[in-house]
């Protein structure tokens, strides 16, 4: 996969992930072009697009468009399912996800994406495993007291038997 | 470890102060980011947004550089900076702080820091170097999450040069107990492999270990590497085929944990990855393919559920089945699958079906036939992408019979397409087809593709037009059509045409408008001159236009137009234009100069001067490359390497040739519309190309073969009137009615029949990439040959017009044996047809014989009886052969000398008759024959028989010499002196000279076209000239070559269209090749030989022979 873009029906970019090195200018031009092209397409139309030498696979979920660029010989249908799986992951994580979740917590959306796709390739397709990894990282944040206490217990045991 | 404690402790306050709502983090609505986002949504104009963001960025900038900002605050600032960047505002000041955050922050902050880095920077950013130490540290961390973060960022971007620094650490991670770490490490190595394959060469065996990992995730990750490795070298991994097949079997069989299911399909991503690998491994490899048949069958069978994901797998399966060695059973199933795709009402599946069809149609064109009606419907699909893919499919099945319709469709698409990339691509494809199947729609291509198309497209179009095809008539028609259509285009609205097209138009009009009878040059001039006045005409185009005009300026109106133009442009700022205008003016004023036509690149008008100079002993001209060669040969040591120089210069010539039509007309503005185009472009290039193309086995010819098909084979929709078809199509596409009326249905049927014609029954019809192994041109030629020889069987008298190699071979063999006396003895074993040809040769030769006596009869009637009696004195070994007329050399009161020659295959036999007319015997007779004192060049090697010393009264002595040429000349002069003594008298001498035309030394050289081709390239001596064409026949080339063949004993190797190749040799293996081409009513010949002067001399005789005719 070359890149993934999330944008709203109004054409506002919500997420962008580039797996190929491109200059800032090129990125901007590409996203502007694609957003325009895709927004102009009618709902019943094909989810695939030819764009330059790339294949664009896109799908609309509520007010949000998910759009991936793959190479011509890649399988368009499986790319469509990658999008779907990502949406499923977001949904599971945020609990019936909506555009606002992604706007306000876009960094979380990135974390999930990074756990799912790495360097443009599907890294982990098991929903459970992806979320486990995310939650493990989040864990620090969520049950900090627990970590804190376990760390203390651990440290006490190992190095310093006296009170901290 | 105290480090960890410290960090945990410093992190504590921030952790504790956090809003601890798990997972669903709607918390940020109150944060600063939330404020920013809300602020933006409330704005109404772009301008306001800009102002707000600039304010935001300034505040972020202030805070990040403040020393009091905590890491936690920094994290928050980074998120806001990321957001601003996403909106399209640059926040480059924050990049360095993102790196700092990744370096110094706690685990949580680090995560945002790494994310910001991966979003802000790309692979080549210099700041990335600052990240290396952080990554190194985190890879060594005991905290799994830190290791994960480091591996994640490494697999996304890492400076190539720094890979060695972290490689050992990443390698270690392959043995990490946690599968998530192992998986990320594998993906990091995959990334390294992509950007620096050499760096990871040594760990290939570790990849194998990863492939065998007990965790399916790690194994799946390793497949990315294997796919890449196998793509590059499938041979090296054949041994893994069985393993991949086993894995796929297990996956398909549902042996993986349920976690990997996706909509109850087991690990579809893994399946697809494996199918891709298998197709690479099985390609062109029967035994490997056999291993996978079973699992492919299983995959097809299992993927039954009606869900996108199963279709994705099916699609990959189908592709794999068609890529590996075919198995009919599987192909059948795959074809059925494709059918389901194509017929599916779901548009995405339809698209994929078309894509699959496009992929497989090269192997199985019948599959397209099965779905023709669906394809027709897809052609009119409202979604352009479907249309586009259908066109792609049609492009692959284009053949000579359906090309018109298909290109019509492509052009329809071009008219509505607004995407530059598609236009360029499609125009390229149309042009490719047009070159294969040339026709008039090229015009539309030019006007639509416009200035966007690749510059070589108009070039090759012009080349095509100028070089023409087989038949002159076709060429003329095509060119005339081009002229007519361009004139009407210029008459309507020239200002809308793209520059490139205008250039093409100008060239064609300049070159070919004379073909149109009703078109006055002045009219064309006026039309062209209007182009010059158009505002948007570029100066390059103007110069094309002016050049076209220089070719046309003739007659009253034209001159005045030229005058006008000269006045406007003689003061132009553009020097090129100024020069062209000057040229135009001069040519239009000076009609003599104009009528001189083009530049005679062979400089034939100097021939007289040259031969005079040569006769006076001047050294013949040598082209530079030959001079160099000879120089090299003089130095014995360097002979080998320098001898290479010739082919090299040849190849460079042919490269230049590729662009010839345009370059040519740009460079030779004065050349006018006359003469041979190929002569204009500089000496060697075009013709050489011609040779290669016409006679090479896999040269241009094979590709152009379909050209003929369009021209010769009957096309369902007539070639020159595609408009009807187009009308039908356009009405159809413009009015898509939901209920298909029977009429429309009929239209579609008709379209289908025109699209898929020639696909089913004869699958060998030129499908893309599977061109016919035997070029049709040769086949056709062979048929022609057969028919001509057939005709000759019936009417032997007509044979003169069509030579066939068979005839020639026979003639050759006849030469050295007794022809005149006992012709029937030659071929007692010959079949009937050979007999007939034999008869013809005989006829020809008796013809010669008849001529000779009559000549003698006219000139020297009294000698006739003497001639007859002299010929009886021919040496016995020559007596059976035909001899030339016996010409008197000289005589005095006592001796009469006469000579004749006999052509043998390997030599010329010169016979000198010494007739003693006196009453007493000649004694001490000595005959010296020499090639002359002065002309040392022309010396002959003479092998004298035992000298005759005495001739009795009124008797004849015969001297017989075998003569071969050392150095060719137009006439080889033999000087002789006879000294004798009459009884009792003083010694006397009598001198004579005898001229032998070079033709007497020419023998046919029988060789194949291929041999000809290779010899051609090896010869350095060349000469070119235009000869008169004998135009009294349907086929002037054949007639002309036959005359040459008859008179000069040349061997006609092959005649292809307007070109013919002829070969001959000077006795004793000194070959000369001749390439003839009919152009503009003359025969452009190009001779080549290894022997200096031979081409020139032969050319002289060709001229003579044709003049005499």
PDB file of N, CA, C and O in Angstrom, chain A residues 14 17 22 41 46-48 50 52-53 55 72 74-76 78 81-82 84 88 101 105-106 115 121-124 128 138 142 148 159, chain B residues 1 12 23 25-26 79 86 111 122 156 183-184 187 190 224 259 262-263 269 272 308-309 312 316 319 348 351-352 355 383 385 421:
ATOM      1  N   UNK A  14      -8.898  13.894   7.544  1.00  0.00           N
ATOM      2  CA  UNK A  14      -8.977  13.489   8.940  1.00  0.00           C
ATOM      3  C   UNK A  14      -7.789  12.638   9.367  1.00  0.00           C
ATOM      4  O   UNK A  14      -7.480  12.518  10.543  1.00  0.00           O
ATOM      5  N   UNK A  17      -1.735   8.720   6.075  1.00  0.00           N
ATOM      6  CA  UNK A  17      -0.577   7.890   6.383  1.00  0.00           C
ATOM      7  C   UNK A  17       0.117   7.569   5.073  1.00  0.00           C
ATOM      8  O   UNK A  17      -0.491   6.997   4.174  1.00  0.00           O
ATOM      9  N   UNK A  22       7.400  10.907   0.060  1.00  0.00           N
ATOM     10  CA  UNK A  22       6.958  11.939  -0.880  1.00  0.00           C
ATOM     11  C   UNK A  22       7.175  13.286  -0.221  1.00  0.00           C
ATOM     12  O   UNK A  22       7.142  13.397   1.007  1.00  0.00           O
ATOM     13  N   UNK A  41     -17.704  11.312  -7.246  1.00  0.00           N
ATOM     14  CA  UNK A  41     -18.260  10.052  -7.737  1.00  0.00           C
ATOM     15  C   UNK A  41     -19.601   9.757  -7.064  1.00  0.00           C
ATOM     16  O   UNK A  41     -19.838  10.107  -5.926  1.00  0.00           O
ATOM     17  N   UNK A  46     -18.298   2.197  -8.863  1.00  0.00           N
ATOM     18  CA  UNK A  46     -17.256   1.256  -8.487  1.00  0.00           C
ATOM     19  C   UNK A  46     -16.362   1.854  -7.391  1.00  0.00           C
ATOM     20  O   UNK A  46     -16.092   3.048  -7.377  1.00  0.00           O
ATOM     21  N   UNK A  47     -15.904   1.007  -6.486  1.00  0.00           N
ATOM     22  CA  UNK A  47     -15.058   1.496  -5.401  1.00  0.00           C
ATOM     23  C   UNK A  47     -13.603   1.648  -5.803  1.00  0.00           C
ATOM     24  O   UNK A  47     -12.764   1.955  -4.978  1.00  0.00           O
ATOM     25  N   UNK A  48     -13.333   1.368  -7.059  1.00  0.00           N
ATOM     26  CA  UNK A  48     -11.937   1.423  -7.504  1.00  0.00           C
ATOM     27  C   UNK A  48     -11.774   2.539  -8.519  1.00  0.00           C
ATOM     28  O   UNK A  48     -12.673   2.875  -9.264  1.00  0.00           O
ATOM     29  N   UNK A  50      -8.705   4.409 -11.191  1.00  0.00           N
ATOM     30  CA  UNK A  50      -7.343   4.455 -11.683  1.00  0.00           C
ATOM     31  C   UNK A  50      -6.860   5.875 -11.527  1.00  0.00           C
ATOM     32  O   UNK A  50      -7.545   6.817 -11.911  1.00  0.00           O
ATOM     33  N   UNK A  52      -3.291   8.086 -11.936  1.00  0.00           N
ATOM     34  CA  UNK A  52      -1.915   7.959 -12.427  1.00  0.00           C
ATOM     35  C   UNK A  52      -1.648   6.480 -12.654  1.00  0.00           C
ATOM     36  O   UNK A  52      -2.454   5.810 -13.277  1.00  0.00           O
ATOM     37  N   UNK A  53      -0.560   5.960 -12.103  1.00  0.00           N
ATOM     38  CA  UNK A  53      -0.329   4.535 -12.317  1.00  0.00           C
ATOM     39  C   UNK A  53      -0.797   3.717 -11.121  1.00  0.00           C
ATOM     40  O   UNK A  53      -0.459   2.547 -10.991  1.00  0.00           O
ATOM     41  N   UNK A  55      -3.821   2.298  -8.287  1.00  0.00           N
ATOM     42  CA  UNK A  55      -5.223   1.966  -8.109  1.00  0.00           C
ATOM     43  C   UNK A  55      -5.673   2.571  -6.791  1.00  0.00           C
ATOM     44  O   UNK A  55      -5.010   2.393  -5.773  1.00  0.00           O
ATOM     45  N   UNK A  72      -1.105  -1.441  -9.254  1.00  0.00           N
ATOM     46  CA  UNK A  72      -2.074  -1.986 -10.201  1.00  0.00           C
ATOM     47  C   UNK A  72      -2.252  -3.492 -10.058  1.00  0.00           C
ATOM     48  O   UNK A  72      -3.337  -4.015 -10.224  1.00  0.00           O
ATOM     49  N   UNK A  74      -2.045  -5.244  -7.442  1.00  0.00           N
ATOM     50  CA  UNK A  74      -2.597  -5.658  -6.152  1.00  0.00           C
ATOM     51  C   UNK A  74      -4.072  -6.007  -6.287  1.00  0.00           C
ATOM     52  O   UNK A  74      -4.733  -5.655  -7.254  1.00  0.00           O
ATOM     53  N   UNK A  75      -4.551  -6.682  -5.257  1.00  0.00           N
ATOM     54  CA  UNK A  75      -5.919  -7.150  -5.250  1.00  0.00           C
ATOM     55  C   UNK A  75      -6.818  -6.075  -4.639  1.00  0.00           C
ATOM     56  O   UNK A  75      -6.732  -5.765  -3.459  1.00  0.00           O
ATOM     57  N   UNK A  76      -7.671  -5.521  -5.456  1.00  0.00           N
ATOM     58  CA  UNK A  76      -8.510  -4.399  -5.002  1.00  0.00           C
ATOM     59  C   UNK A  76      -9.480  -4.830  -3.912  1.00  0.00           C
ATOM     60  O   UNK A  76      -9.730  -4.092  -2.964  1.00  0.00           O
ATOM     61  N   UNK A  78      -9.242  -7.174  -1.637  1.00  0.00           N
ATOM     62  CA  UNK A  78      -8.658  -7.380  -0.312  1.00  0.00           C
ATOM     63  C   UNK A  78      -8.316  -6.033   0.315  1.00  0.00           C
ATOM     64  O   UNK A  78      -8.389  -5.864   1.535  1.00  0.00           O
ATOM     65  N   UNK A  81     -11.250  -4.839   1.937  1.00  0.00           N
ATOM     66  CA  UNK A  81     -11.451  -5.506   3.221  1.00  0.00           C
ATOM     67  C   UNK A  81     -10.478  -5.002   4.273  1.00  0.00           C
ATOM     68  O   UNK A  81     -10.772  -5.046   5.463  1.00  0.00           O
ATOM     69  N   UNK A  82      -9.335  -4.520   3.853  1.00  0.00           N
ATOM     70  CA  UNK A  82      -8.407  -3.905   4.810  1.00  0.00           C
ATOM     71  C   UNK A  82      -9.055  -2.668   5.406  1.00  0.00           C
ATOM     72  O   UNK A  82      -9.041  -2.439   6.627  1.00  0.00           O
ATOM     73  N   UNK A  84     -12.179  -2.167   5.617  1.00  0.00           N
ATOM     74  CA  UNK A  84     -13.266  -2.595   6.479  1.00  0.00           C
ATOM     75  C   UNK A  84     -12.756  -3.077   7.836  1.00  0.00           C
ATOM     76  O   UNK A  84     -13.321  -2.756   8.877  1.00  0.00           O
ATOM     77  N   UNK A  88     -13.601  -1.748  11.529  1.00  0.00           N
ATOM     78  CA  UNK A  88     -14.023  -2.634  12.617  1.00  0.00           C
ATOM     79  C   UNK A  88     -13.178  -2.416  13.866  1.00  0.00           C
ATOM     80  O   UNK A  88     -13.701  -2.380  14.991  1.00  0.00           O
ATOM     81  N   UNK A 101     -15.087  10.895  16.955  1.00  0.00           N
ATOM     82  CA  UNK A 101     -14.060  10.139  17.680  1.00  0.00           C
ATOM     83  C   UNK A 101     -12.721  10.278  16.993  1.00  0.00           C
ATOM     84  O   UNK A 101     -11.690  10.472  17.632  1.00  0.00           O
ATOM     85  N   UNK A 105      -9.649  12.211  18.559  1.00  0.00           N
ATOM     86  CA  UNK A 105      -8.614  11.281  19.035  1.00  0.00           C
ATOM     87  C   UNK A 105      -7.821  10.715  17.875  1.00  0.00           C
ATOM     88  O   UNK A 105      -7.576   9.521  17.794  1.00  0.00           O
ATOM     89  N   UNK A 106      -7.472  11.604  16.958  1.00  0.00           N
ATOM     90  CA  UNK A 106      -6.824  11.069  15.760  1.00  0.00           C
ATOM     91  C   UNK A 106      -5.542  10.334  16.067  1.00  0.00           C
ATOM     92  O   UNK A 106      -5.171   9.399  15.384  1.00  0.00           O
ATOM     93  N   UNK A 115      -0.683  -0.416  14.388  1.00  0.00           N
ATOM     94  CA  UNK A 115      -0.666  -1.775  14.907  1.00  0.00           C
ATOM     95  C   UNK A 115      -1.213  -2.765  13.873  1.00  0.00           C
ATOM     96  O   UNK A 115      -0.886  -3.942  13.883  1.00  0.00           O
ATOM     97  N   UNK A 121       2.146  -2.815   4.835  1.00  0.00           N
ATOM     98  CA  UNK A 121       1.708  -4.200   4.730  1.00  0.00           C
ATOM     99  C   UNK A 121       0.855  -4.552   5.948  1.00  0.00           C
ATOM    100  O   UNK A 121       1.075  -4.029   7.036  1.00  0.00           O
ATOM    101  N   UNK A 122      -0.082  -5.463   5.726  1.00  0.00           N
ATOM    102  CA  UNK A 122      -0.894  -5.916   6.853  1.00  0.00           C
ATOM    103  C   UNK A 122       0.027  -6.606   7.840  1.00  0.00           C
ATOM    104  O   UNK A 122       0.751  -7.530   7.504  1.00  0.00           O
ATOM    105  N   UNK A 123       0.022  -6.083   9.071  1.00  0.00           N
ATOM    106  CA  UNK A 123       0.929  -6.643  10.068  1.00  0.00           C
ATOM    107  C   UNK A 123       0.225  -7.703  10.898  1.00  0.00           C
ATOM    108  O   UNK A 123       0.708  -8.814  11.073  1.00  0.00           O
ATOM    109  N   UNK A 124      -0.928  -7.334  11.336  1.00  0.00           N
ATOM    110  CA  UNK A 124      -1.665  -8.253  12.201  1.00  0.00           C
ATOM    111  C   UNK A 124      -3.134  -8.142  11.810  1.00  0.00           C
ATOM    112  O   UNK A 124      -3.717  -7.059  11.875  1.00  0.00           O
ATOM    113  N   UNK A 128      -8.412  -9.369  17.559  1.00  0.00           N
ATOM    114  CA  UNK A 128      -8.110  -9.499  18.985  1.00  0.00           C
ATOM    115  C   UNK A 128      -6.677  -9.056  19.276  1.00  0.00           C
ATOM    116  O   UNK A 128      -6.431  -8.272  20.191  1.00  0.00           O
ATOM    117  N   UNK A 138      -2.083   1.251  26.100  1.00  0.00           N
ATOM    118  CA  UNK A 138      -2.986   2.153  26.818  1.00  0.00           C
ATOM    119  C   UNK A 138      -3.022   1.846  28.303  1.00  0.00           C
ATOM    120  O   UNK A 138      -3.314   2.719  29.121  1.00  0.00           O
ATOM    121  N   UNK A 142      -4.402   3.681  31.664  1.00  0.00           N
ATOM    122  CA  UNK A 142      -5.696   3.405  32.274  1.00  0.00           C
ATOM    123  C   UNK A 142      -5.586   2.903  33.708  1.00  0.00           C
ATOM    124  O   UNK A 142      -6.215   3.422  34.612  1.00  0.00           O
ATOM    125  N   UNK A 148       1.785   0.929  38.730  1.00  0.00           N
ATOM    126  CA  UNK A 148       2.636   1.517  39.744  1.00  0.00           C
ATOM    127  C   UNK A 148       2.884   0.523  40.873  1.00  0.00           C
ATOM    128  O   UNK A 148       4.028   0.249  41.235  1.00  0.00           O
ATOM    129  N   UNK A 159      15.346  -5.481  44.297  1.00  0.00           N
ATOM    130  CA  UNK A 159      16.498  -4.668  44.708  1.00  0.00           C
ATOM    131  C   UNK A 159      16.448  -4.140  46.136  1.00  0.00           C
ATOM    132  O   UNK A 159      17.445  -4.067  46.813  1.00  0.00           O
TER     133      UNK A 159
ATOM    134  N   UNK B   1      18.783  -0.043  36.113  1.00  0.00           N
ATOM    135  CA  UNK B   1      17.408  -0.283  36.538  1.00  0.00           C
ATOM    136  C   UNK B   1      16.853   0.909  37.310  1.00  0.00           C
ATOM    137  O   UNK B   1      15.685   1.239  37.215  1.00  0.00           O
ATOM    138  N   UNK B  12       4.756   9.506  37.317  1.00  0.00           N
ATOM    139  CA  UNK B  12       3.620   9.339  38.223  1.00  0.00           C
ATOM    140  C   UNK B  12       2.630  10.507  38.262  1.00  0.00           C
ATOM    141  O   UNK B  12       1.444  10.303  38.059  1.00  0.00           O
ATOM    142  N   UNK B  23     -10.408   3.498  27.479  1.00  0.00           N
ATOM    143  CA  UNK B  23     -10.724   3.232  26.061  1.00  0.00           C
ATOM    144  C   UNK B  23     -11.374   4.382  25.353  1.00  0.00           C
ATOM    145  O   UNK B  23     -10.724   5.157  24.652  1.00  0.00           O
ATOM    146  N   UNK B  25     -12.105   7.550  24.637  1.00  0.00           N
ATOM    147  CA  UNK B  25     -11.500   8.770  25.151  1.00  0.00           C
ATOM    148  C   UNK B  25     -12.176   9.986  24.563  1.00  0.00           C
ATOM    149  O   UNK B  25     -11.654  10.645  23.690  1.00  0.00           O
ATOM    150  N   UNK B  26     -13.378  10.234  24.992  1.00  0.00           N
ATOM    151  CA  UNK B  26     -14.084  11.421  24.514  1.00  0.00           C
ATOM    152  C   UNK B  26     -13.644  12.621  25.349  1.00  0.00           C
ATOM    153  O   UNK B  26     -14.186  13.707  25.253  1.00  0.00           O
ATOM    154  N   UNK B  79       0.438  16.891  19.474  1.00  0.00           N
ATOM    155  CA  UNK B  79      -0.828  16.471  18.877  1.00  0.00           C
ATOM    156  C   UNK B  79      -1.450  17.633  18.112  1.00  0.00           C
ATOM    157  O   UNK B  79      -1.928  17.483  16.985  1.00  0.00           O
ATOM    158  N   UNK B  86      -1.930  18.404   9.335  1.00  0.00           N
ATOM    159  CA  UNK B  86      -2.923  17.668   8.574  1.00  0.00           C
ATOM    160  C   UNK B  86      -3.834  18.625   7.809  1.00  0.00           C
ATOM    161  O   UNK B  86      -4.282  18.333   6.713  1.00  0.00           O
ATOM    162  N   UNK B 111       5.339   7.661  22.891  1.00  0.00           N
ATOM    163  CA  UNK B 111       4.467   7.113  21.867  1.00  0.00           C
ATOM    164  C   UNK B 111       3.988   8.218  20.913  1.00  0.00           C
ATOM    165  O   UNK B 111       4.033   8.071  19.688  1.00  0.00           O
ATOM    166  N   UNK B 122       9.996  12.200   6.502  1.00  0.00           N
ATOM    167  CA  UNK B 122      10.066  11.016   5.655  1.00  0.00           C
ATOM    168  C   UNK B 122      11.493  10.499   5.623  1.00  0.00           C
ATOM    169  O   UNK B 122      12.413  11.149   6.112  1.00  0.00           O
ATOM    170  N   UNK B 156       8.827   1.805   9.655  1.00  0.00           N
ATOM    171  CA  UNK B 156       8.198   2.801   8.793  1.00  0.00           C
ATOM    172  C   UNK B 156       9.227   3.677   8.114  1.00  0.00           C
ATOM    173  O   UNK B 156       9.062   4.058   6.961  1.00  0.00           O
ATOM    174  N   UNK B 183       7.248 -10.502  15.439  1.00  0.00           N
ATOM    175  CA  UNK B 183       6.540 -10.097  14.232  1.00  0.00           C
ATOM    176  C   UNK B 183       7.031  -8.730  13.759  1.00  0.00           C
ATOM    177  O   UNK B 183       7.330  -8.536  12.580  1.00  0.00           O
ATOM    178  N   UNK B 184       7.153  -7.815  14.701  1.00  0.00           N
ATOM    179  CA  UNK B 184       7.592  -6.479  14.317  1.00  0.00           C
ATOM    180  C   UNK B 184       9.040  -6.501  13.829  1.00  0.00           C
ATOM    181  O   UNK B 184       9.405  -5.757  12.915  1.00  0.00           O
ATOM    182  N   UNK B 187       9.054  -7.593  10.286  1.00  0.00           N
ATOM    183  CA  UNK B 187       8.626  -6.522   9.378  1.00  0.00           C
ATOM    184  C   UNK B 187       9.689  -5.427   9.247  1.00  0.00           C
ATOM    185  O   UNK B 187       9.849  -4.836   8.188  1.00  0.00           O
ATOM    186  N   UNK B 190      12.054  -6.715   6.852  1.00  0.00           N
ATOM    187  CA  UNK B 190      11.466  -6.606   5.525  1.00  0.00           C
ATOM    188  C   UNK B 190      11.703  -5.197   4.964  1.00  0.00           C
ATOM    189  O   UNK B 190      12.087  -5.028   3.807  1.00  0.00           O
ATOM    190  N   UNK B 224       5.914 -11.620   3.634  1.00  0.00           N
ATOM    191  CA  UNK B 224       6.188 -10.385   2.893  1.00  0.00           C
ATOM    192  C   UNK B 224       7.589 -10.417   2.315  1.00  0.00           C
ATOM    193  O   UNK B 224       7.807 -10.064   1.166  1.00  0.00           O
ATOM    194  N   UNK B 259      -9.123 -16.574  15.884  1.00  0.00           N
ATOM    195  CA  UNK B 259      -8.797 -15.146  15.849  1.00  0.00           C
ATOM    196  C   UNK B 259      -8.460 -14.668  14.451  1.00  0.00           C
ATOM    197  O   UNK B 259      -8.653 -13.506  14.118  1.00  0.00           O
ATOM    198  N   UNK B 262     -11.673 -13.995   9.310  1.00  0.00           N
ATOM    199  CA  UNK B 262     -12.258 -12.705   8.972  1.00  0.00           C
ATOM    200  C   UNK B 262     -13.582 -13.015   8.305  1.00  0.00           C
ATOM    201  O   UNK B 262     -13.617 -13.642   7.242  1.00  0.00           O
ATOM    202  N   UNK B 263     -14.637 -12.648   8.969  1.00  0.00           N
ATOM    203  CA  UNK B 263     -15.978 -12.998   8.484  1.00  0.00           C
ATOM    204  C   UNK B 263     -16.051 -14.480   8.141  1.00  0.00           C
ATOM    205  O   UNK B 263     -16.409 -14.867   7.044  1.00  0.00           O
ATOM    206  N   UNK B 269      -5.899 -12.801   4.324  1.00  0.00           N
ATOM    207  CA  UNK B 269      -4.685 -12.085   3.899  1.00  0.00           C
ATOM    208  C   UNK B 269      -3.544 -13.066   3.695  1.00  0.00           C
ATOM    209  O   UNK B 269      -2.796 -12.965   2.728  1.00  0.00           O
ATOM    210  N   UNK B 272      -4.110 -15.058   0.470  1.00  0.00           N
ATOM    211  CA  UNK B 272      -3.796 -14.306  -0.747  1.00  0.00           C
ATOM    212  C   UNK B 272      -2.292 -14.165  -0.936  1.00  0.00           C
ATOM    213  O   UNK B 272      -1.760 -14.325  -2.026  1.00  0.00           O
ATOM    214  N   UNK B 308     -17.323 -10.435  -0.096  1.00  0.00           N
ATOM    215  CA  UNK B 308     -16.193  -9.831  -0.796  1.00  0.00           C
ATOM    216  C   UNK B 308     -14.892 -10.576  -0.570  1.00  0.00           C
ATOM    217  O   UNK B 308     -14.099 -10.744  -1.481  1.00  0.00           O
ATOM    218  N   UNK B 309     -14.689 -11.010   0.681  1.00  0.00           N
ATOM    219  CA  UNK B 309     -13.391 -11.589   1.006  1.00  0.00           C
ATOM    220  C   UNK B 309     -13.173 -12.896   0.249  1.00  0.00           C
ATOM    221  O   UNK B 309     -12.072 -13.176  -0.206  1.00  0.00           O
ATOM    222  N   UNK B 312     -12.229 -11.992  -3.181  1.00  0.00           N
ATOM    223  CA  UNK B 312     -10.826 -11.562  -3.252  1.00  0.00           C
ATOM    224  C   UNK B 312      -9.907 -12.775  -3.382  1.00  0.00           C
ATOM    225  O   UNK B 312      -8.970 -12.786  -4.178  1.00  0.00           O
ATOM    226  N   UNK B 316      -7.601 -14.097  -6.691  1.00  0.00           N
ATOM    227  CA  UNK B 316      -6.178 -14.426  -6.602  1.00  0.00           C
ATOM    228  C   UNK B 316      -5.927 -15.848  -7.097  1.00  0.00           C
ATOM    229  O   UNK B 316      -4.936 -16.122  -7.765  1.00  0.00           O
ATOM    230  N   UNK B 319      -6.042 -15.890 -10.893  1.00  0.00           N
ATOM    231  CA  UNK B 319      -4.813 -15.328 -11.432  1.00  0.00           C
ATOM    232  C   UNK B 319      -3.684 -16.354 -11.353  1.00  0.00           C
ATOM    233  O   UNK B 319      -2.906 -16.513 -12.289  1.00  0.00           O
ATOM    234  N   UNK B 348     -18.217  -3.739  -8.211  1.00  0.00           N
ATOM    235  CA  UNK B 348     -16.826  -4.024  -7.887  1.00  0.00           C
ATOM    236  C   UNK B 348     -16.389  -5.371  -8.427  1.00  0.00           C
ATOM    237  O   UNK B 348     -15.272  -5.536  -8.911  1.00  0.00           O
ATOM    238  N   UNK B 351     -15.963  -5.229 -12.156  1.00  0.00           N
ATOM    239  CA  UNK B 351     -14.680  -4.620 -12.489  1.00  0.00           C
ATOM    240  C   UNK B 351     -13.556  -5.645 -12.383  1.00  0.00           C
ATOM    241  O   UNK B 351     -12.720  -5.781 -13.278  1.00  0.00           O
ATOM    242  N   UNK B 352     -13.584  -6.373 -11.273  1.00  0.00           N
ATOM    243  CA  UNK B 352     -12.527  -7.364 -11.066  1.00  0.00           C
ATOM    244  C   UNK B 352     -12.611  -8.459 -12.113  1.00  0.00           C
ATOM    245  O   UNK B 352     -11.584  -8.984 -12.561  1.00  0.00           O
ATOM    246  N   UNK B 355     -11.003  -7.197 -15.111  1.00  0.00           N
ATOM    247  CA  UNK B 355      -9.551  -7.176 -14.912  1.00  0.00           C
ATOM    248  C   UNK B 355      -8.985  -8.587 -15.086  1.00  0.00           C
ATOM    249  O   UNK B 355      -7.947  -8.771 -15.723  1.00  0.00           O
ATOM    250  N   UNK B 383     -20.115   4.239 -15.415  1.00  0.00           N
ATOM    251  CA  UNK B 383     -18.895   4.450 -14.640  1.00  0.00           C
ATOM    252  C   UNK B 383     -17.677   4.345 -15.557  1.00  0.00           C
ATOM    253  O   UNK B 383     -17.437   3.314 -16.182  1.00  0.00           O
ATOM    254  N   UNK B 385     -14.623   4.038 -14.999  1.00  0.00           N
ATOM    255  CA  UNK B 385     -13.582   3.060 -14.668  1.00  0.00           C
ATOM    256  C   UNK B 385     -13.888   1.707 -15.294  1.00  0.00           C
ATOM    257  O   UNK B 385     -12.990   1.002 -15.747  1.00  0.00           O
ATOM    258  N   UNK B 421      -3.611  11.735 -17.178  1.00  0.00           N
ATOM    259  CA  UNK B 421      -2.861  10.489 -17.179  1.00  0.00           C
ATOM    260  C   UNK B 421      -3.527   9.452 -18.068  1.00  0.00           C
ATOM    261  O   UNK B 421      -2.875   8.796 -18.872  1.00  0.00           O
TER     262      UNK B 421
END
